XYZ file of C-alpha atoms in Angstrom:
476
model
C 82.614 -115.647 -149.184
C 79.373 -113.960 -150.145
C 78.350 -113.712 -146.471
C 81.627 -112.083 -145.536
C 81.187 -109.530 -148.328
C 77.675 -108.660 -147.203
C 78.839 -108.159 -143.583
C 81.696 -105.887 -144.748
C 79.257 -103.780 -146.750
C 76.848 -103.569 -143.819
C 79.662 -102.440 -141.525
C 80.756 -99.881 -144.069
C 77.233 -98.489 -144.464
C 76.902 -98.310 -140.647
C 80.111 -96.338 -140.403
C 78.910 -93.916 -143.083
C 75.554 -93.558 -141.290
C 77.150 -92.803 -137.912
C 79.478 -90.241 -139.404
C 76.599 -88.562 -141.216
C 74.583 -88.460 -137.988
C 77.571 -86.981 -136.221
C 77.939 -84.210 -138.798
C 74.207 -83.480 -138.637
C 74.052 -83.281 -134.862
C 77.269 -81.286 -134.734
C 75.203 -78.327 -135.800
C 73.564 -78.254 -132.308
C 75.155 -75.815 -129.887
C 73.882 -75.471 -126.397
C 74.273 -72.316 -124.366
C 73.169 -68.682 -124.964
C 74.339 -66.702 -127.968
C 75.978 -63.414 -127.105
C 73.892 -60.238 -127.064
C 75.398 -56.901 -126.052
C 73.898 -55.713 -122.746
C 71.972 -52.452 -122.631
C 74.029 -49.437 -121.610
C 72.855 -46.098 -120.355
C 74.975 -43.824 -122.504
C 74.484 -40.024 -122.054
C 73.616 -37.909 -124.997
C 76.530 -35.575 -124.371
C 79.520 -35.315 -122.106
C 79.269 -33.297 -118.928
C 81.889 -30.579 -118.928
C 81.218 -29.395 -122.518
C 80.048 -25.832 -122.941
C 76.370 -25.646 -123.852
C 77.135 -24.497 -127.378
C 79.559 -27.350 -128.017
C 77.241 -29.915 -126.483
C 74.389 -28.771 -128.752
C 76.491 -28.961 -131.866
C 78.472 -32.132 -130.994
C 79.744 -33.996 -134.070
C 81.151 -37.424 -134.628
C 84.697 -36.005 -134.740
C 86.709 -36.813 -131.650
C 90.193 -36.030 -130.480
C 90.510 -39.741 -129.618
C 90.371 -40.691 -133.316
C 93.598 -38.825 -134.077
C 96.966 -40.534 -134.072
C 99.199 -39.719 -131.145
C 101.797 -37.955 -133.344
C 99.057 -35.638 -134.586
C 98.158 -34.616 -131.035
C 101.697 -34.419 -129.642
C 103.620 -32.430 -132.184
C 106.902 -31.948 -130.337
C 109.380 -33.973 -132.470
C 111.499 -34.949 -129.470
C 108.446 -36.177 -127.616
C 107.460 -38.202 -130.692
C 110.889 -39.878 -130.705
C 110.556 -40.746 -127.033
C 107.124 -42.244 -127.562
C 108.330 -44.393 -130.469
C 111.228 -45.636 -128.401
C 108.932 -46.479 -125.502
C 106.502 -48.422 -127.764
C 109.400 -50.513 -128.997
C 111.315 -51.077 -125.725
C 108.999 -50.699 -122.744
C 108.682 -53.898 -120.778
C 104.952 -53.571 -120.154
C 104.334 -53.385 -123.898
C 106.545 -56.383 -124.566
C 104.878 -58.428 -121.801
C 101.441 -57.556 -123.186
C 102.512 -58.645 -126.669
C 103.759 -61.965 -125.241
C 100.408 -62.481 -123.532
C 98.752 -62.176 -126.964
C 100.941 -65.000 -128.247
C 99.905 -67.082 -125.290
C 96.226 -66.422 -126.041
C 96.741 -67.393 -129.704
C 98.185 -70.714 -128.562
C 95.153 -71.251 -126.336
C 92.906 -70.797 -129.346
C 94.907 -73.440 -131.201
C 94.495 -75.833 -128.272
C 90.773 -75.221 -128.050
C 90.318 -75.610 -131.824
C 92.192 -78.933 -131.787
C 89.492 -80.465 -129.610
C 87.039 -80.240 -132.480
C 89.187 -82.324 -134.815
C 89.892 -86.082 -134.867
C 93.283 -87.383 -133.761
C 95.180 -89.752 -136.028
C 98.361 -91.703 -135.279
C 100.263 -94.558 -136.921
C 101.918 -97.430 -135.150
C 104.285 -99.975 -136.711
C 105.662 -103.099 -134.995
C 107.866 -105.922 -136.129
C 108.596 -109.121 -134.256
C 111.032 -111.920 -135.003
C 111.227 -115.023 -132.759
C 113.182 -118.301 -132.962
C 112.580 -121.211 -130.573
C 115.090 -124.112 -130.257
C 114.179 -127.758 -130.710
C 112.593 -129.247 -127.571
C 112.244 -133.009 -127.579
C 110.130 -134.035 -130.512
C 109.328 -130.384 -131.322
C 111.720 -129.070 -133.956
C 113.178 -125.614 -133.904
C 111.116 -122.986 -135.625
C 111.221 -119.309 -136.469
C 108.245 -116.947 -136.246
C 108.275 -113.419 -137.842
C 105.454 -110.946 -138.346
C 104.948 -107.215 -138.997
C 102.048 -104.982 -138.159
C 101.181 -101.408 -139.285
C 98.043 -99.763 -137.922
C 96.498 -96.330 -138.068
C 94.536 -95.171 -134.987
C 91.828 -92.542 -135.386
C 89.624 -91.109 -132.643
C 86.970 -88.382 -132.747
C 84.967 -87.051 -129.892
C 81.948 -85.846 -131.879
C 80.986 -82.322 -130.822
C 77.228 -83.016 -130.835
C 76.314 -80.323 -128.358
C 78.855 -77.693 -129.279
C 81.027 -78.043 -126.181
C 84.224 -77.708 -128.125
C 82.838 -75.046 -130.413
C 81.820 -72.992 -127.413
C 85.255 -73.568 -125.938
C 86.871 -72.282 -129.132
C 84.533 -69.309 -129.117
C 85.538 -68.518 -125.578
C 89.243 -68.851 -126.377
C 88.940 -66.512 -129.392
C 87.088 -63.946 -127.319
C 89.857 -64.239 -124.691
C 92.401 -63.659 -127.451
C 90.636 -60.495 -128.538
C 90.326 -59.357 -124.948
C 94.081 -59.870 -124.479
C 94.817 -57.962 -127.674
C 92.669 -55.038 -126.486
C 94.469 -55.154 -123.168
C 97.728 -54.804 -125.159
C 96.226 -51.774 -126.925
C 95.269 -50.342 -123.530
C 98.867 -50.766 -122.374
C 100.033 -48.893 -125.503
C 97.567 -46.046 -124.914
C 98.532 -45.787 -121.282
C 102.188 -45.728 -122.195
C 101.754 -42.958 -124.753
C 99.836 -40.888 -122.154
C 102.431 -41.614 -119.437
C 105.378 -40.670 -121.634
C 103.695 -37.440 -122.745
C 102.788 -36.479 -119.213
C 106.255 -37.330 -117.907
C 107.890 -35.294 -120.741
C 105.662 -32.254 -120.031
C 106.515 -32.535 -116.316
C 110.200 -32.615 -117.170
C 109.882 -29.494 -119.345
C 107.957 -27.750 -116.582
C 110.806 -28.476 -114.171
C 113.197 -27.121 -116.757
C 111.131 -23.915 -116.903
C 111.095 -23.674 -113.104
C 114.888 -24.094 -113.030
C 115.287 -21.329 -115.660
C 112.999 -18.994 -113.658
C 114.895 -19.727 -110.435
C 118.285 -19.221 -112.041
C 117.206 -15.845 -113.449
C 115.814 -14.864 -110.038
C 119.067 -15.921 -108.413
C 121.161 -13.845 -110.765
C 118.918 -10.814 -110.218
C 118.963 -11.207 -106.454
C 122.719 -11.498 -106.375
C 122.972 -8.194 -108.160
C 120.500 -6.686 -105.670
C 122.515 -8.118 -102.776
C 125.724 -6.533 -104.072
C 123.981 -3.184 -104.383
C 122.596 -3.469 -100.845
C 126.047 -4.279 -99.452
C 127.493 -1.255 -101.198
C 124.765 1.023 -99.815
C 125.306 -0.480 -96.314
C 129.061 0.211 -96.507
C 128.347 3.802 -97.306
C 125.998 4.108 -94.360
C 122.886 4.473 -96.499
C 121.287 1.151 -95.533
C 121.444 -0.960 -92.411
C 122.738 -4.436 -91.991
C 119.159 -5.574 -91.711
C 118.688 -4.729 -95.395
C 121.709 -6.853 -96.200
C 120.308 -9.831 -94.287
C 116.986 -9.519 -96.008
C 118.658 -9.457 -99.410
C 120.633 -12.488 -98.461
C 117.387 -14.324 -97.656
C 116.225 -13.794 -101.235
C 119.509 -15.188 -102.637
C 119.570 -18.212 -100.342
C 115.877 -18.963 -101.074
C 116.505 -19.002 -104.833
C 119.703 -21.082 -104.441
C 117.894 -23.681 -102.280
C 115.072 -23.842 -104.893
C 117.616 -24.523 -107.632
C 119.219 -27.370 -105.670
C 115.825 -28.970 -105.097
C 114.847 -28.505 -108.759
C 118.038 -30.251 -109.928
C 117.150 -33.208 -107.732
C 113.573 -33.358 -109.103
C 114.827 -33.036 -112.714
C 117.227 -35.929 -112.272
C 114.507 -38.135 -110.755
C 112.065 -37.227 -113.512
C 114.660 -38.123 -116.144
C 115.134 -41.480 -114.435
C 111.439 -42.133 -114.425
C 111.139 -41.223 -118.117
C 114.113 -43.402 -118.935
C 112.405 -46.402 -117.317
C 109.281 -45.760 -119.376
C 111.490 -45.890 -122.430
C 112.792 -49.284 -121.396
C 116.273 -47.866 -120.674
C 118.374 -47.747 -117.521
C 118.097 -44.497 -115.497
C 119.929 -41.702 -117.325
C 119.651 -38.195 -118.734
C 117.051 -37.305 -121.392
C 118.672 -35.340 -124.214
C 118.123 -33.424 -126.334
C 115.064 -31.540 -125.097
C 112.318 -30.441 -127.457
C 110.016 -27.416 -127.370
C 109.832 -25.352 -124.235
C 106.762 -25.792 -122.108
C 105.253 -22.410 -123.221
C 105.696 -23.424 -126.907
C 103.896 -26.823 -126.754
C 101.057 -26.551 -129.317
C 97.556 -27.371 -128.159
C 94.089 -26.194 -129.210
C 91.981 -24.114 -126.816
C 89.059 -26.496 -127.375
C 89.046 -30.174 -128.275
C 86.371 -32.169 -130.109
C 84.907 -34.803 -127.793
C 82.655 -36.597 -130.286
C 79.548 -38.605 -129.405
C 79.429 -40.656 -126.169
C 78.054 -43.676 -128.014
C 81.227 -43.888 -130.169
C 83.326 -44.258 -127.023
C 82.111 -47.879 -126.643
C 83.886 -48.844 -129.871
C 87.021 -46.719 -129.386
C 88.179 -47.217 -125.815
C 90.407 -50.307 -125.512
C 89.417 -51.051 -121.944
C 85.738 -51.155 -122.909
C 86.457 -53.465 -125.873
C 88.556 -55.641 -123.547
C 85.733 -55.882 -120.986
C 83.216 -56.803 -123.750
C 85.387 -59.558 -125.168
C 85.807 -60.928 -121.659
C 82.038 -60.934 -121.402
C 81.716 -62.805 -124.743
C 84.202 -65.396 -123.448
C 82.271 -65.831 -120.192
C 78.981 -66.162 -122.153
C 80.480 -68.944 -124.320
C 81.710 -70.842 -121.252
C 78.089 -71.317 -120.165
C 77.543 -73.479 -123.256
C 80.654 -75.506 -122.323
C 79.262 -76.096 -118.841
C 75.726 -76.984 -120.039
C 77.027 -79.488 -122.620
C 78.146 -81.687 -119.712
C 74.462 -82.570 -119.106
C 74.365 -84.411 -122.451
C 76.087 -87.659 -123.514
C 79.564 -87.717 -124.991
C 79.782 -89.639 -128.225
C 83.155 -90.826 -129.448
C 84.179 -92.710 -132.557
C 87.382 -94.785 -132.970
C 88.760 -96.632 -135.975
C 91.897 -98.748 -136.515
C 92.729 -99.811 -140.062
C 96.020 -101.592 -140.714
C 98.007 -104.552 -142.072
C 99.315 -107.702 -140.373
C 101.522 -110.283 -142.116
C 104.247 -112.731 -141.330
C 106.178 -111.612 -144.376
C 107.366 -108.136 -145.176
C 106.753 -108.632 -148.876
C 103.098 -109.415 -148.330
C 102.544 -106.837 -145.566
C 100.475 -104.424 -147.715
C 98.650 -107.045 -149.751
C 94.885 -107.248 -149.674
C 94.797 -110.420 -147.605
C 96.868 -108.722 -144.856
C 94.381 -105.944 -144.234
C 92.556 -105.506 -140.937
C 90.265 -102.865 -139.422
C 88.351 -102.079 -136.274
C 85.594 -99.491 -135.796
C 83.861 -98.643 -132.529
C 81.516 -96.063 -131.113
C 80.897 -95.121 -127.457
C 78.277 -93.097 -125.681
C 78.809 -91.820 -122.134
C 75.903 -90.316 -120.286
C 76.481 -88.824 -116.823
C 74.036 -90.195 -114.246
C 75.183 -88.957 -110.896
C 77.913 -86.343 -110.424
C 77.056 -85.155 -106.944
C 75.742 -81.821 -108.299
C 79.060 -81.022 -109.940
C 77.585 -80.269 -113.390
C 74.831 -78.087 -111.958
C 77.314 -76.170 -109.816
C 79.626 -75.722 -112.762
C 76.761 -74.252 -114.838
C 75.874 -71.887 -111.976
C 79.525 -70.891 -111.728
C 79.689 -70.049 -115.411
C 76.409 -68.093 -115.215
C 77.656 -66.141 -112.197
C 80.946 -65.389 -113.948
C 78.996 -64.098 -116.951
C 76.940 -61.837 -114.675
C 80.129 -60.572 -113.111
C 81.525 -59.842 -116.587
C 78.263 -57.962 -117.469
C 78.659 -55.764 -114.386
C 82.304 -55.212 -115.064
C 81.550 -54.173 -118.627
C 78.847 -51.729 -117.549
C 81.128 -50.369 -114.778
C 83.930 -49.884 -117.271
C 81.630 -47.875 -119.544
C 80.430 -45.710 -116.600
C 84.024 -45.096 -115.553
C 84.918 -44.101 -119.119
C 82.194 -41.465 -119.213
C 83.473 -40.113 -115.898
C 87.025 -40.009 -117.200
C 85.974 -37.898 -120.189
C 83.846 -35.592 -118.067
C 86.596 -35.031 -115.508
C 89.141 -34.415 -118.230
C 86.955 -31.918 -120.040
C 86.261 -30.025 -116.827
C 89.929 -30.063 -115.870
C 91.036 -28.750 -119.284
C 88.565 -25.851 -119.276
C 89.205 -24.876 -115.673
C 92.942 -25.181 -116.027
C 92.832 -22.872 -119.020
C 90.944 -20.292 -117.017
C 93.261 -20.752 -114.018
C 96.343 -20.336 -116.297
C 94.930 -17.172 -117.737
C 94.380 -15.682 -114.238
C 97.804 -16.898 -113.170
C 99.339 -15.019 -116.118
C 97.652 -11.797 -114.896
C 98.896 -12.490 -111.384
C 102.489 -13.086 -112.589
C 102.487 -9.859 -114.637
C 101.114 -7.884 -111.686
C 103.700 -9.405 -109.336
C 106.502 -8.602 -111.808
C 105.400 -4.972 -111.986
C 105.158 -4.727 -108.230
C 108.671 -6.185 -107.830
C 110.067 -3.747 -110.388
C 108.342 -0.756 -108.760
C 109.460 -1.690 -105.297
C 113.027 -2.036 -106.506
C 112.886 1.436 -108.081
C 111.379 2.840 -104.906
C 114.088 1.234 -102.797
C 116.875 2.612 -105.019
C 115.252 6.072 -104.737
C 115.278 5.739 -100.983
C 111.499 6.042 -100.581
C 110.929 2.550 -99.042
C 112.764 -0.013 -97.043
C 114.078 -3.380 -98.251
C 111.238 -5.297 -96.586
C 108.896 -4.142 -99.347
C 111.410 -5.413 -101.949
C 111.682 -8.722 -100.096
C 107.919 -9.233 -100.073
C 107.369 -8.302 -103.715
C 110.345 -10.323 -104.969
C 109.066 -13.392 -103.080
C 105.561 -12.888 -104.474
C 106.838 -12.552 -108.005
C 108.898 -15.767 -107.861
C 105.946 -17.583 -106.372
C 103.602 -16.293 -109.040
C 106.047 -17.121 -111.864
C 106.516 -20.683 -110.567
C 102.754 -21.019 -110.194
C 102.254 -19.927 -113.798
C 104.659 -22.641 -114.907
C 102.658 -25.192 -112.911
C 99.428 -23.866 -114.423
C 100.784 -24.311 -117.950
C 101.737 -27.912 -117.031
C 98.299 -28.690 -115.608
C 96.699 -27.498 -118.821
C 98.877 -29.815 -120.911
C 98.320 -32.709 -118.477
C 94.550 -32.216 -118.820
C 94.962 -32.420 -122.612
C 96.779 -35.748 -122.190
C 93.991 -36.898 -119.883
C 91.304 -36.009 -122.451
C 93.114 -37.766 -125.248
C 93.513 -40.927 -123.171
C 89.909 -40.787 -121.851
C 88.502 -40.443 -125.387
C 90.248 -43.647 -126.409
C 93.243 -42.189 -128.186
C 96.867 -43.297 -128.161
C 96.676 -46.926 -129.233
C 96.299 -46.302 -132.926
C 99.554 -46.986 -134.739
């Protein structure tokens, strides 16, 4: 009895020792720790005026909420609807849930597994010759525990990679939100620009119809020729054809905007501010280029993907080292249910196993090289994303400034064309010129007025581009 007791204590001490060793060695983690790669960030954005570049502050348009940048109330309603209903947004949110589940699966590998099994058997054998009949009953309850000790940090690195992938997926969702906000704003401004073109064309059509009636009257009285009538008709038909085309484009733009909202194709009503009344500042604060690394969702997404790839190197390298697993099976076995959980019915089993790879045909080495190459690819992707972000901001700043200047010149052109059309109309009514001059100037005026509407749209689209490029739109 004393010998059995000593053996039990020795086994118990051995179990405690192995567990303590496992906990101690679990602090080892192979593989490189993440360090952010060096980036060549410019000191200022190209496209800023020299005065603004010299006095650049930390304030940036990208830090503002989207409803602070786009102040049209109807546009704000459309954006809120899109953020709730758009399918791309909902798909991106579902992918985040998938990534969260992957983290749970990876984290579970670090923990032991425990299960309980209960069996009961009853057996009766009949009398056979001199052997009398007998009944045999027994019950067994066992708990099974297994733990693959994470000596080398394989599972911890796997969990690290899964968490980084989760953050990358979440930043991808934010990028989808920012892109959607920009797309809805751009589509709305394009719709309002088409509305403005339609209004311009309808006014031109009404004016040209009046001019056509006057020309017909003069021709009937022998003052003008039929050529003047035909030229006046050309102006009317041109404006009418433009209206028909604009109605088509407006309908298609409404369908496109409806799809962005997550709705079936349909009209967009009511409209908000007219295009010429959309508020926007003449200059926008760009902020410091270094802050863009923390604000742009696509850059944050690329960095988290890099962190995940870096952690997977540790998972691959851990395969060089032995796997150590512990299993235990305590339980009770008795032929009587009443004595199943008594001390004499107890049983237990404890085992440890070490598996060291000897020959894998180069699979482990190739897997490490694969993980290292994937990390290098992620580094290059991260640096490329940063470079592309700086270009986006630079292009947007240049576009906004040049479109402002272009719009100002187009305003002067439209005013000059309007005056020329009015003067030629007066000269024609006074009989000092033919209708060809009126035709030319009326055509030039309509073209200039429509060009001004397009210039106003380009200025607003450049503002949307700046806001998106500076990392704005995802903040809720």
